[in-house]
Each structure stands twice: as structure tokens, then as C-alpha cells.
mmCIF file of C-alpha atoms in Angstrom:
data_model
loop_
_atom_site.group_PDB
_atom_site.id
_atom_site.type_symbol
_atom_site.label_atom_id
_atom_site.label_comp_id
_atom_site.label_asym_id
_atom_site.label_seq_id
_atom_site.Cartn_x
_atom_site.Cartn_y
_atom_site.Cartn_z
ATOM 1 C CA UNK A 197 -50.477 37.098 28.815
ATOM 2 C CA UNK A 198 -47.870 37.921 31.539
ATOM 3 C CA UNK A 199 -48.581 37.921 35.235
ATOM 4 C CA UNK A 200 -48.254 41.707 35.383
ATOM 5 C CA UNK A 201 -50.627 42.469 32.487
ATOM 6 C CA UNK A 202 -54.308 43.044 32.798
ATOM 7 C CA UNK A 203 -57.021 42.634 30.075
ATOM 8 C CA UNK A 204 -57.185 45.724 27.906
ATOM 9 C CA UNK A 205 -60.659 47.261 28.356
ATOM 10 C CA UNK A 206 -62.234 50.697 28.433
ATOM 11 C CA UNK A 207 -62.725 52.258 31.855
ATOM 12 C CA UNK A 208 -66.348 52.816 32.841
ATOM 13 C CA UNK A 209 -67.842 56.198 32.169
ATOM 14 C CA UNK A 210 -67.406 58.760 34.895
ATOM 15 C CA UNK A 211 -71.133 59.277 35.342
ATOM 16 C CA UNK A 212 -71.601 55.558 36.024
ATOM 17 C CA UNK A 213 -69.266 55.619 39.079
ATOM 18 C CA UNK A 214 -70.305 56.467 42.614
ATOM 19 C CA UNK A 215 -69.780 60.155 43.448
ATOM 20 C CA UNK A 216 -67.008 59.496 46.011
ATOM 21 C CA UNK A 217 -65.130 57.119 43.674
ATOM 22 C CA UNK A 218 -65.374 59.480 40.777
ATOM 23 C CA UNK A 219 -63.935 62.357 42.754
ATOM 24 C CA UNK A 220 -61.066 60.207 44.048
ATOM 25 C CA UNK A 221 -60.277 59.023 40.546
ATOM 26 C CA UNK A 222 -60.225 62.523 39.246
ATOM 27 C CA UNK A 223 -57.878 63.847 41.961
ATOM 28 C CA UNK A 224 -55.462 60.872 42.632
ATOM 29 C CA UNK A 225 -52.251 60.425 40.597
ATOM 30 C CA UNK A 226 -52.189 57.263 38.462
ATOM 31 C CA UNK A 227 -50.416 54.362 40.346
ATOM 32 C CA UNK A 228 -47.561 52.285 38.784
ATOM 33 C CA UNK A 229 -45.945 49.035 39.972
ATOM 34 C CA UNK A 230 -42.736 49.493 42.044
ATOM 35 C CA UNK A 231 -39.772 49.018 39.659
ATOM 36 C CA UNK A 232 -37.924 46.271 41.655
ATOM 37 C CA UNK A 233 -36.364 44.522 38.672
ATOM 38 C CA UNK A 234 -34.228 47.419 37.564
ATOM 39 C CA UNK A 235 -30.625 46.901 36.448
ATOM 40 C CA UNK A 236 -29.064 48.475 39.593
ATOM 41 C CA UNK A 237 -31.189 46.208 41.788
ATOM 42 C CA UNK A 238 -30.249 43.090 39.799
ATOM 43 C CA UNK A 239 -26.550 43.950 39.952
ATOM 44 C CA UNK A 240 -26.756 44.455 43.758
ATOM 45 C CA UNK A 241 -28.521 41.109 44.183
ATOM 46 C CA UNK A 242 -25.943 39.350 42.010
ATOM 47 C CA UNK A 243 -23.070 40.888 44.000
ATOM 48 C CA UNK A 244 -24.640 39.733 47.272
ATOM 49 C CA UNK A 245 -25.082 36.165 45.975
ATOM 50 C CA UNK A 246 -21.462 36.120 44.775
ATOM 51 C CA UNK A 247 -20.223 37.267 48.188
ATOM 52 C CA UNK A 248 -22.251 34.586 49.957
ATOM 53 C CA UNK A 249 -20.941 31.890 47.608
ATOM 54 C CA UNK A 250 -17.366 32.882 48.452
ATOM 55 C CA UNK A 251 -18.026 32.852 52.184
ATOM 56 C CA UNK A 252 -20.083 29.639 52.172
ATOM 57 C CA UNK A 253 -19.183 27.677 49.014
ATOM 58 C CA UNK A 254 -21.061 24.484 49.870
ATOM 59 C CA UNK A 255 -23.143 25.430 52.844
ATOM 60 C CA UNK A 256 -21.842 25.823 56.412
ATOM 61 C CA UNK A 257 -18.055 26.067 56.834
ATOM 62 C CA UNK A 258 -16.212 22.751 57.102
ATOM 63 C CA UNK A 259 -13.929 22.148 60.086
ATOM 64 C CA UNK A 260 -10.455 23.606 59.595
ATOM 65 C CA UNK A 261 -7.392 23.973 61.747
ATOM 66 C CA UNK A 262 -9.094 26.987 63.326
ATOM 67 C CA UNK A 263 -12.595 25.530 63.790
ATOM 68 C CA UNK A 264 -11.769 21.878 64.520
ATOM 69 C CA UNK A 265 -13.169 20.619 67.836
ATOM 70 C CA UNK A 266 -10.008 18.462 68.125
ATOM 71 C CA UNK A 267 -7.549 21.358 67.733
ATOM 72 C CA UNK A 268 -7.400 21.840 71.491
ATOM 73 C CA UNK A 269 -7.023 18.109 72.189
ATOM 74 C CA UNK A 270 -3.596 17.797 73.789
ATOM 75 C CA UNK A 271 -1.105 14.970 73.795
ATOM 76 C CA UNK A 272 -1.497 14.795 77.582
ATOM 77 C CA UNK A 273 -5.261 14.213 77.226
ATOM 78 C CA UNK A 274 -4.891 11.765 74.353
ATOM 79 C CA UNK A 275 -2.158 9.769 76.083
ATOM 80 C CA UNK A 276 -4.231 9.463 79.251
ATOM 81 C CA UNK A 277 -7.192 8.269 77.153
ATOM 82 C CA UNK A 278 -5.194 5.519 75.384
ATOM 83 C CA UNK A 279 -3.145 4.498 78.420
ATOM 84 C CA UNK A 280 -6.320 4.132 80.467
ATOM 85 C CA UNK A 281 -7.256 1.131 78.329
ATOM 86 C CA UNK A 282 -3.824 -0.456 78.609
ATOM 87 C CA UNK A 283 -2.801 -0.189 82.258
ATOM 88 C CA UNK A 284 -0.464 2.692 81.521
ATOM 89 C CA UNK A 285 0.850 1.416 78.171
ATOM 90 C CA UNK A 286 0.201 3.073 74.809
ATOM 91 C CA UNK A 287 0.531 1.613 71.308
ATOM 92 C CA UNK A 288 1.660 4.517 69.123
ATOM 93 C CA UNK A 289 1.647 5.148 65.384
ATOM 94 C CA UNK A 290 2.105 8.269 63.287
ATOM 95 C CA UNK A 291 0.502 8.863 59.883
ATOM 96 C CA UNK A 292 -0.226 11.400 57.208
ATOM 97 C CA UNK A 293 -3.289 11.254 54.968
ATOM 98 C CA UNK A 294 -1.898 9.073 52.163
ATOM 99 C CA UNK A 295 -1.050 6.284 54.628
ATOM 100 C CA UNK A 296 -4.535 5.945 56.121
ATOM 101 C CA UNK A 297 -5.090 2.630 54.233
ATOM 102 C CA UNK A 298 -1.920 1.243 55.871
ATOM 103 C CA UNK A 299 -3.093 2.507 59.255
ATOM 104 C CA UNK A 300 -6.421 0.748 58.781
ATOM 105 C CA UNK A 301 -4.680 -2.469 57.705
ATOM 106 C CA UNK A 302 -2.387 -2.369 60.747
ATOM 107 C CA UNK A 303 -5.328 -1.591 63.043
ATOM 108 C CA UNK A 304 -7.219 -4.693 61.891
ATOM 109 C CA UNK A 305 -4.306 -6.851 63.050
ATOM 110 C CA UNK A 306 -3.974 -4.904 66.321
ATOM 111 C CA UNK A 307 -7.719 -5.258 66.898
ATOM 112 C CA UNK A 308 -7.428 -9.032 66.473
ATOM 113 C CA UNK A 309 -4.889 -9.031 69.297
ATOM 114 C CA UNK A 310 -7.364 -7.069 71.480
ATOM 115 C CA UNK A 311 -5.013 -4.075 71.730
ATOM 116 C CA UNK A 312 -6.844 -1.472 69.610
ATOM 117 C CA UNK A 313 -8.172 0.471 72.602
ATOM 118 C CA UNK A 314 -4.569 1.276 73.582
ATOM 119 C CA UNK A 315 -3.754 2.822 70.203
ATOM 120 C CA UNK A 316 -2.928 6.495 69.870
ATOM 121 C CA UNK A 317 -2.263 7.907 66.408
ATOM 122 C CA UNK A 318 -0.214 11.063 65.938
ATOM 123 C CA UNK A 319 -1.814 12.695 62.904
ATOM 124 C CA UNK A 320 0.640 14.731 60.859
ATOM 125 C CA UNK A 321 -1.999 17.079 59.391
ATOM 126 C CA UNK A 322 -5.389 18.444 60.445
ATOM 127 C CA UNK A 323 -7.412 16.633 57.788
ATOM 128 C CA UNK A 324 -6.047 13.273 58.982
ATOM 129 C CA UNK A 325 -6.791 14.255 62.580
ATOM 130 C CA UNK A 326 -10.407 14.982 61.646
ATOM 131 C CA UNK A 327 -10.902 11.828 59.595
ATOM 132 C CA UNK A 328 -9.583 9.491 62.291
ATOM 133 C CA UNK A 329 -11.451 11.122 65.166
ATOM 134 C CA UNK A 330 -14.677 11.306 63.162
ATOM 135 C CA UNK A 331 -14.596 7.509 62.848
ATOM 136 C CA UNK A 332 -12.831 6.732 66.139
ATOM 137 C CA UNK A 333 -13.134 9.648 68.588
ATOM 138 C CA UNK A 334 -10.208 10.391 70.844
ATOM 139 C CA UNK A 335 -7.656 8.081 69.233
ATOM 140 C CA UNK A 336 -5.848 10.726 67.169
ATOM 141 C CA UNK A 337 -3.967 13.821 68.223
ATOM 142 C CA UNK A 338 -1.856 16.406 66.458
ATOM 143 C CA UNK A 339 1.435 17.580 67.932
ATOM 144 C CA UNK A 340 2.166 21.059 66.588
ATOM 145 C CA UNK A 341 3.832 22.285 64.558
ATOM 146 C CA UNK A 342 2.518 19.723 62.081
ATOM 147 C CA UNK A 343 4.374 19.424 58.775
ATOM 148 C CA UNK A 344 2.623 19.603 55.412
ATOM 149 C CA UNK A 345 2.009 15.876 55.134
ATOM 150 C CA UNK A 346 -0.670 15.457 52.467
ATOM 151 C CA UNK A 347 1.730 13.586 50.217
ATOM 152 C CA UNK A 348 3.227 10.106 50.447
ATOM 153 C CA UNK A 349 6.889 10.980 50.984
ATOM 154 C CA UNK A 350 9.414 8.666 49.383
ATOM 155 C CA UNK A 351 12.052 6.960 51.489
ATOM 156 C CA UNK A 352 15.171 9.144 51.456
ATOM 157 C CA UNK A 353 13.323 12.373 50.632
ATOM 158 C CA UNK A 354 13.455 15.477 52.776
ATOM 159 C CA UNK A 355 9.740 15.107 53.456
ATOM 160 C CA UNK A 356 10.311 11.565 54.749
ATOM 161 C CA UNK A 357 13.126 12.813 57.000
ATOM 162 C CA UNK A 358 10.959 15.653 58.354
ATOM 163 C CA UNK A 359 8.166 13.175 59.052
ATOM 164 C CA UNK A 360 10.239 10.478 60.796
ATOM 165 C CA UNK A 361 12.546 12.861 62.677
ATOM 166 C CA UNK A 362 9.576 13.937 64.828
ATOM 167 C CA UNK A 363 9.258 10.378 66.177
ATOM 168 C CA UNK A 364 11.713 10.537 69.136
ATOM 169 C CA UNK A 365 10.126 13.788 70.333
ATOM 170 C CA UNK A 366 6.670 12.184 70.409
ATOM 171 C CA UNK A 367 8.053 9.192 72.306
ATOM 172 C CA UNK A 368 9.964 11.321 74.803
ATOM 173 C CA UNK A 369 6.871 13.413 75.544
ATOM 174 C CA UNK A 370 4.899 10.257 76.306
ATOM 175 C CA UNK A 371 7.626 8.901 78.602
ATOM 176 C CA UNK A 372 7.728 12.253 80.411
ATOM 177 C CA UNK A 373 4.006 11.799 81.096
ATOM 178 C CA UNK A 374 4.849 8.533 82.863
ATOM 179 C CA UNK A 375 3.545 5.989 80.330
ATOM 180 C CA UNK A 376 5.188 3.028 78.631
ATOM 181 C CA UNK A 377 4.858 3.059 74.853
ATOM 182 C CA UNK A 378 5.199 0.662 71.945
ATOM 183 C CA UNK A 379 5.823 2.418 68.640
ATOM 184 C CA UNK A 380 5.005 0.761 65.289
ATOM 185 C CA UNK A 381 5.346 1.850 61.686
ATOM 186 C CA UNK A 382 1.994 1.325 59.968
ATOM 187 C CA UNK A 383 3.459 -0.838 57.192
ATOM 188 C CA UNK A 384 3.441 -3.662 59.742
ATOM 189 C CA UNK A 385 0.976 -6.456 60.465
ATOM 190 C CA UNK A 386 0.539 -8.259 63.780
ATOM 191 C CA UNK A 387 0.111 -12.007 63.533
ATOM 192 C CA UNK A 388 -0.029 -12.342 67.336
ATOM 193 C CA UNK A 389 0.092 -10.166 70.448
ATOM 194 C CA UNK A 390 3.693 -8.890 70.848
ATOM 195 C CA UNK A 391 3.411 -7.978 74.532
ATOM 196 C CA UNK A 392 4.158 -11.471 75.882
ATOM 197 C CA UNK A 393 7.616 -11.011 74.299
ATOM 198 C CA UNK A 394 8.310 -7.893 76.381
ATOM 199 C CA UNK A 395 9.966 -9.962 79.104
ATOM 200 C CA UNK A 396 12.009 -8.739 82.023
ATOM 201 C CA UNK A 397 12.262 -5.138 83.113
ATOM 202 C CA UNK A 398 14.525 -3.538 80.498
ATOM 203 C CA UNK A 399 14.457 0.122 79.424
ATOM 204 C CA UNK A 400 14.156 -0.399 75.671
ATOM 205 C CA UNK A 401 13.168 -3.311 73.370
ATOM 206 C CA UNK A 402 13.722 -3.410 69.597
ATOM 207 C CA UNK A 403 14.166 -5.657 66.539
ATOM 208 C CA UNK A 404 17.180 -6.160 64.296
ATOM 209 C CA UNK A 405 16.921 -4.987 60.689
ATOM 210 C CA UNK A 406 19.575 -7.340 59.344
ATOM 211 C CA UNK A 407 18.661 -10.226 57.028
ATOM 212 C CA UNK A 408 21.249 -12.927 57.975
ATOM 213 C CA UNK A 409 19.541 -15.747 59.856
ATOM 214 C CA UNK A 410 20.253 -15.902 63.596
ATOM 215 C CA UNK A 411 20.013 -19.047 65.720
ATOM 216 C CA UNK A 412 16.712 -19.398 67.541
ATOM 217 C CA UNK A 413 18.487 -18.918 70.862
ATOM 218 C CA UNK A 414 20.454 -15.843 69.762
ATOM 219 C CA UNK A 415 21.683 -13.230 72.240
ATOM 220 C CA UNK A 416 19.337 -10.434 73.283
ATOM 221 C CA UNK A 417 22.220 -7.986 73.757
ATOM 222 C CA UNK A 418 22.837 -5.073 71.393
ATOM 223 C CA UNK A 419 24.514 -6.582 68.294
ATOM 224 C CA UNK A 420 28.053 -5.503 67.388
ATOM 225 C CA UNK A 421 28.469 -2.560 64.972
ATOM 226 C CA UNK A 422 28.450 -3.259 61.251
ATOM 227 C CA UNK A 423 30.602 -1.939 58.391
ATOM 228 C CA UNK A 424 29.515 1.667 58.924
ATOM 229 C CA UNK A 425 30.599 1.588 62.551
ATOM 230 C CA UNK A 426 27.098 1.320 63.949
ATOM 231 C CA UNK A 427 24.431 -1.288 64.507
ATOM 232 C CA UNK A 428 21.471 -1.809 62.188
ATOM 233 C CA UNK A 429 18.526 -1.840 64.591
ATOM 234 C CA UNK A 430 15.136 -0.930 63.131
ATOM 235 C CA UNK A 431 13.485 2.233 64.451
ATOM 236 C CA UNK A 432 10.195 0.865 63.108
ATOM 237 C CA UNK A 433 9.230 -1.067 66.250
ATOM 238 C CA UNK A 434 10.359 0.055 69.699
ATOM 239 C CA UNK A 435 9.032 -0.514 73.193
ATOM 240 C CA UNK A 436 10.118 1.907 75.925
ATOM 241 C CA UNK A 437 9.457 2.162 79.639
ATOM 242 C CA UNK A 438 9.365 5.596 81.333
ATOM 243 C CA UNK A 439 12.842 5.134 82.818
ATOM 244 C CA UNK A 440 15.802 7.493 82.880
ATOM 245 C CA UNK A 441 17.697 5.105 80.591
ATOM 246 C CA UNK A 442 14.984 5.203 77.906
ATOM 247 C CA UNK A 443 14.737 9.001 78.153
ATOM 248 C CA UNK A 444 18.523 9.297 77.826
ATOM 249 C CA UNK A 445 18.397 7.244 74.616
ATOM 250 C CA UNK A 446 15.634 9.397 73.118
ATOM 251 C CA UNK A 447 17.438 12.642 73.958
ATOM 252 C CA UNK A 448 20.580 11.283 72.329
ATOM 253 C CA UNK A 449 18.546 10.256 69.270
ATOM 254 C CA UNK A 450 17.232 13.821 68.982
ATOM 255 C CA UNK A 451 20.785 15.171 69.264
ATOM 256 C CA UNK A 452 22.041 12.818 66.547
ATOM 257 C CA UNK A 453 19.264 13.940 64.195
ATOM 258 C CA UNK A 454 20.360 17.542 64.656
ATOM 259 C CA UNK A 455 23.942 16.589 63.861
ATOM 260 C CA UNK A 456 22.924 14.605 60.758
ATOM 261 C CA UNK A 457 20.338 16.781 58.985
ATOM 262 C CA UNK A 458 18.944 15.881 55.583
ATOM 263 C CA UNK A 459 20.763 17.183 52.509
ATOM 264 C CA UNK A 460 20.705 16.364 48.808
ATOM 265 C CA UNK A 461 24.155 14.828 49.173
ATOM 266 C CA UNK A 462 23.378 12.813 52.301
ATOM 267 C CA UNK A 463 19.705 11.776 52.206
ATOM 268 C CA UNK A 464 19.394 10.878 55.855
ATOM 269 C CA UNK A 465 16.506 9.266 57.714
ATOM 270 C CA UNK A 466 15.906 8.733 61.409
ATOM 271 C CA UNK A 467 17.281 5.173 61.650
ATOM 272 C CA UNK A 468 21.042 5.839 61.449
ATOM 273 C CA UNK A 469 20.670 8.497 64.146
ATOM 274 C CA UNK A 470 18.789 5.976 66.312
ATOM 275 C CA UNK A 471 21.613 3.463 65.937
ATOM 276 C CA UNK A 472 24.305 6.026 66.726
ATOM 277 C CA UNK A 473 22.312 6.923 69.844
ATOM 278 C CA UNK A 474 22.154 3.235 70.832
ATOM 279 C CA UNK A 475 25.892 2.795 70.327
ATOM 280 C CA UNK A 476 26.849 6.004 72.149
ATOM 281 C CA UNK A 477 24.682 5.203 75.171
ATOM 282 C CA UNK A 478 25.717 1.541 75.357
ATOM 283 C CA UNK A 479 26.191 0.541 78.977
ATOM 284 C CA UNK A 480 23.972 3.387 80.182
ATOM 285 C CA UNK A 481 20.707 2.016 78.829
ATOM 286 C CA UNK A 482 19.336 -1.469 79.543
ATOM 287 C CA UNK A 483 18.352 -2.775 76.096
ATOM 288 C CA UNK A 484 16.798 -6.005 74.833
ATOM 289 C CA UNK A 485 16.929 -7.406 71.286
ATOM 290 C CA UNK A 486 13.657 -9.178 70.468
ATOM 291 C CA UNK A 487 13.812 -12.683 68.906
ATOM 292 C CA UNK A 488 14.302 -12.636 65.155
ATOM 293 C CA UNK A 489 11.917 -15.553 64.641
ATOM 294 C CA UNK A 490 9.072 -13.470 66.072
ATOM 295 C CA UNK A 491 10.092 -10.051 64.743
ATOM 296 C CA UNK A 492 11.772 -10.556 61.357
ATOM 297 C CA UNK A 493 12.729 -7.763 59.027
ATOM 298 C CA UNK A 494 10.960 -7.653 55.672
ATOM 299 C CA UNK A 495 14.183 -8.508 53.890
ATOM 300 C CA UNK A 496 14.128 -11.880 55.638
ATOM 301 C CA UNK A 497 10.416 -12.697 55.849
ATOM 302 C CA UNK A 498 9.498 -11.847 52.269
ATOM 303 C CA UNK A 499 12.672 -13.137 50.608
ATOM 304 C CA UNK A 500 13.698 -16.300 52.462
ATOM 305 C CA UNK A 501 10.959 -18.908 51.954
ATOM 306 C CA UNK A 502 13.033 -21.645 53.577
ATOM 307 C CA UNK A 503 13.431 -19.662 56.797
ATOM 308 C CA UNK A 504 9.713 -18.803 56.815
ATOM 309 C CA UNK A 505 8.806 -22.512 56.639
ATOM 310 C CA UNK A 506 11.320 -23.452 59.326
ATOM 311 C CA UNK A 507 9.975 -20.803 61.726
ATOM 312 C CA UNK A 508 6.284 -21.188 60.891
ATOM 313 C CA UNK A 509 4.075 -20.431 63.870
ATOM 314 C CA UNK A 510 6.672 -18.245 65.563
ATOM 315 C CA UNK A 511 6.092 -14.975 63.648
ATOM 316 C CA UNK A 512 4.515 -12.114 65.605
ATOM 317 C CA UNK A 513 5.001 -8.817 63.725
ATOM 318 C CA UNK A 514 5.834 -8.606 60.033
ATOM 319 C CA UNK A 515 7.402 -5.416 58.672
ATOM 320 C CA UNK A 516 6.911 -4.624 54.998
ATOM 321 C CA UNK A 517 10.290 -2.963 54.524
ATOM 322 C CA UNK A 518 13.215 -3.617 52.177
ATOM 323 C CA UNK A 519 10.903 -2.306 49.456
ATOM 324 C CA UNK A 520 9.937 1.257 48.534
ATOM 325 C CA UNK A 521 6.816 2.601 46.937
ATOM 326 C CA UNK A 522 3.238 2.842 48.147
ATOM 327 C CA UNK A 523 1.759 0.493 45.520
ATOM 328 C CA UNK A 524 4.621 -2.015 45.741
ATOM 329 C CA UNK A 525 4.095 -2.418 49.476
ATOM 330 C CA UNK A 526 0.358 -3.010 48.981
ATOM 331 C CA UNK A 527 1.013 -5.573 46.255
ATOM 332 C CA UNK A 528 3.495 -7.477 48.416
ATOM 333 C CA UNK A 529 1.072 -7.523 51.327
ATOM 334 C CA UNK A 530 -1.650 -8.800 48.962
ATOM 335 C CA UNK A 531 0.636 -11.480 47.551
ATOM 336 C CA UNK A 532 1.218 -12.820 51.075
ATOM 337 C CA UNK A 533 -2.389 -12.507 52.274
ATOM 338 C CA UNK A 534 -1.549 -9.619 54.601
ATOM 339 C CA UNK A 535 -3.523 -6.783 52.965
ATOM 340 C CA UNK A 536 -6.433 -7.254 55.357
ATOM 341 C CA UNK A 537 -8.503 -4.236 54.334
ATOM 342 C CA UNK A 538 -9.598 -5.991 51.128
ATOM 343 C CA UNK A 539 -11.952 -8.337 52.924
ATOM 344 C CA UNK A 540 -11.950 -7.309 56.573
ATOM 345 C CA UNK A 541 -12.394 -3.525 56.665
ATOM 346 C CA UNK A 542 -15.311 -4.035 59.063
ATOM 347 C CA UNK A 543 -12.719 -5.130 61.670
ATOM 348 C CA UNK A 544 -10.908 -1.806 61.516
ATOM 349 C CA UNK A 545 -11.961 0.832 64.058
ATOM 350 C CA UNK A 546 -11.832 3.261 61.119
ATOM 351 C CA UNK A 547 -14.215 1.237 58.973
ATOM 352 C CA UNK A 548 -13.808 1.637 55.208
ATOM 353 C CA UNK A 549 -11.779 4.837 55.253
#
């Protein structure tokens, strides 16, 4: 028996009802249930549910570029936040979403050197901005216009060029705010605090990207140009003071990038432009080449076991370059005990991201 059915029985005889009830029954029209479950009503209800599911697919709207509480967070605010922990010095990195594991790995090593509070990360997309600041509020900022960076761009690709060519602009903006800044690629690992090696009062400090072994007491001047007419300094690790010399170098770097845009024929990246800028401003900028034993290129550290043994205890920052490919870099770090996120993710400010 359905909920809307009643037991089928004969109505009582009219003469057995009270007089008032009998008269009301005789004069009132028979009542019927309101027909709510009609086809037009069901179709209207279905249309409403469909509209709501499109507007709110999984509940309340998720943060987007338009609703993000961090969208209005400016580089000026973020730089002041990071520099406040480092006496006016910022440690800068830039990442897109696919490189968050490398960022976390690098951060573990920076944390061990007690420098994590100085870190500012330029996120290259809004999702990365949200993920970092959700775990570590205030340490990530986006500098518009942000490129579409939800892919791991290969070295030499146009996407890689677009990503890295923004670097000198970020650095120049920070210098204009009056802060010193150390930039690192996130495929690096700190084995010790690099700041004790920032000696003297030079404008710019950097590391050589060449693999030939230098003497331990090598010169700290800009090396002579190589076969291509320019030096081979790595743009992966740079320290700059907010001086006119450092700003001049960055402006020249930006100019060189405009003159050497990416093309299918000439798959440029930011490093040649950086070296041309160094060479063309030589004598105008006070530069300092960091010791190779402390800041070796990956082509030396990972491929010259003899040199590694001879300089054991001197290494400060290791760069996982001279190899391309996301998985290959991770494997090489693992092979050398430098993929720290495997067993020490709790030391990363991002946690297990």
C-alpha cells in the first residue's frame, strides 16, 4: 500500500452523520491532493539542479586568480616580509607547479642552514602561489603577467626561455626596493650556509659554470671569454647588492634578452645574455667569482670523483645541472644522497607537498 493510498471502505450513511457535517459534505466539492509531481514540475526541478551543479560543481567555489586572497599580495609587501627576517637580504627562487618537489628539496637544505625565513618564492602561476602560501603563508608572490607555467619546460624550449627571461626583472625590482638578494635555481642543494663566502663589498657575486679544475687559490676576477667570445658564468646562483653597478648589470641583461629572443633556429636561454651583459659592463660593475671548491658546477661535482674527494668538506652549494630531464635530475640527486624529500619532508616548510 503506498503512502498516498487509504484503505478502501464504504463511507458512512448520510443519516448516521451529524447534521452540520452532512450538510457540509453535501455542498463541498470533493478535495484532491495537489499535483506537485507533474512532468513540468519535475523538469523545472531538474533544470535548477543542473544549473546549481554548473555554478558549484563540488560545493563552494575554490580560490582562483580572481578570488585568491593572495592576488593582491605585492612584491613590495612580500619582499619586506622576507627581508625582515634577514636584515635586509632576501633568498629568492622562482618555480612553476611541476618543480614544487625540487623547491621542497632545496628548502630542506636552506632550512638546515637557518635561512628559510629569508626565502621568497616567485610563483609562476596562481595554483602554485596558493599551494605555497597555504602551507607557508607570505613566502610566495606572483609577479604579473604570469606565464602559463603548469608544465615542466625542457631546457632550450620557448617555455623555458619565457620562464627564465623573467629572472632579471624580478631581481631588479627587488634591488630597486633597497634589498640585497641571493637568487638560486631550485635544482640546487645547500651543504652549508653560503653567506660567509659573500666577502668584501662587491656589487655582484656568482659561480663559474665551467668544468676544468681551478687551483684552490684561483682569481676572483671575471674569467676571460671563451670560444664564443663570452664568459660562461652560471645565472643559476647570483648574489646582488642594491648598488648602481648591480642595477646596471641587470638592465643590460634585460637588454641582451630582447636582442637575443628565442627562435626555433636559435633556442636561447637567459644565461648567454647574462654573460654578454657581464662582458659588456666589465669595469663598470664590481664583480666577484666565488670559489669553485665551494660552488662547483654539476658537470664537475657529479662527474669528477677524484676532485670531489680532494675537496671534501669544502662544498657549499651543489647545482644539479649538466643534465636535462625532470626524472634524471631526481635520480642523480638520489644516487648522491641529495634527494632530501624522501626521508626528511618534515624539515621542509612546505611539508609533504
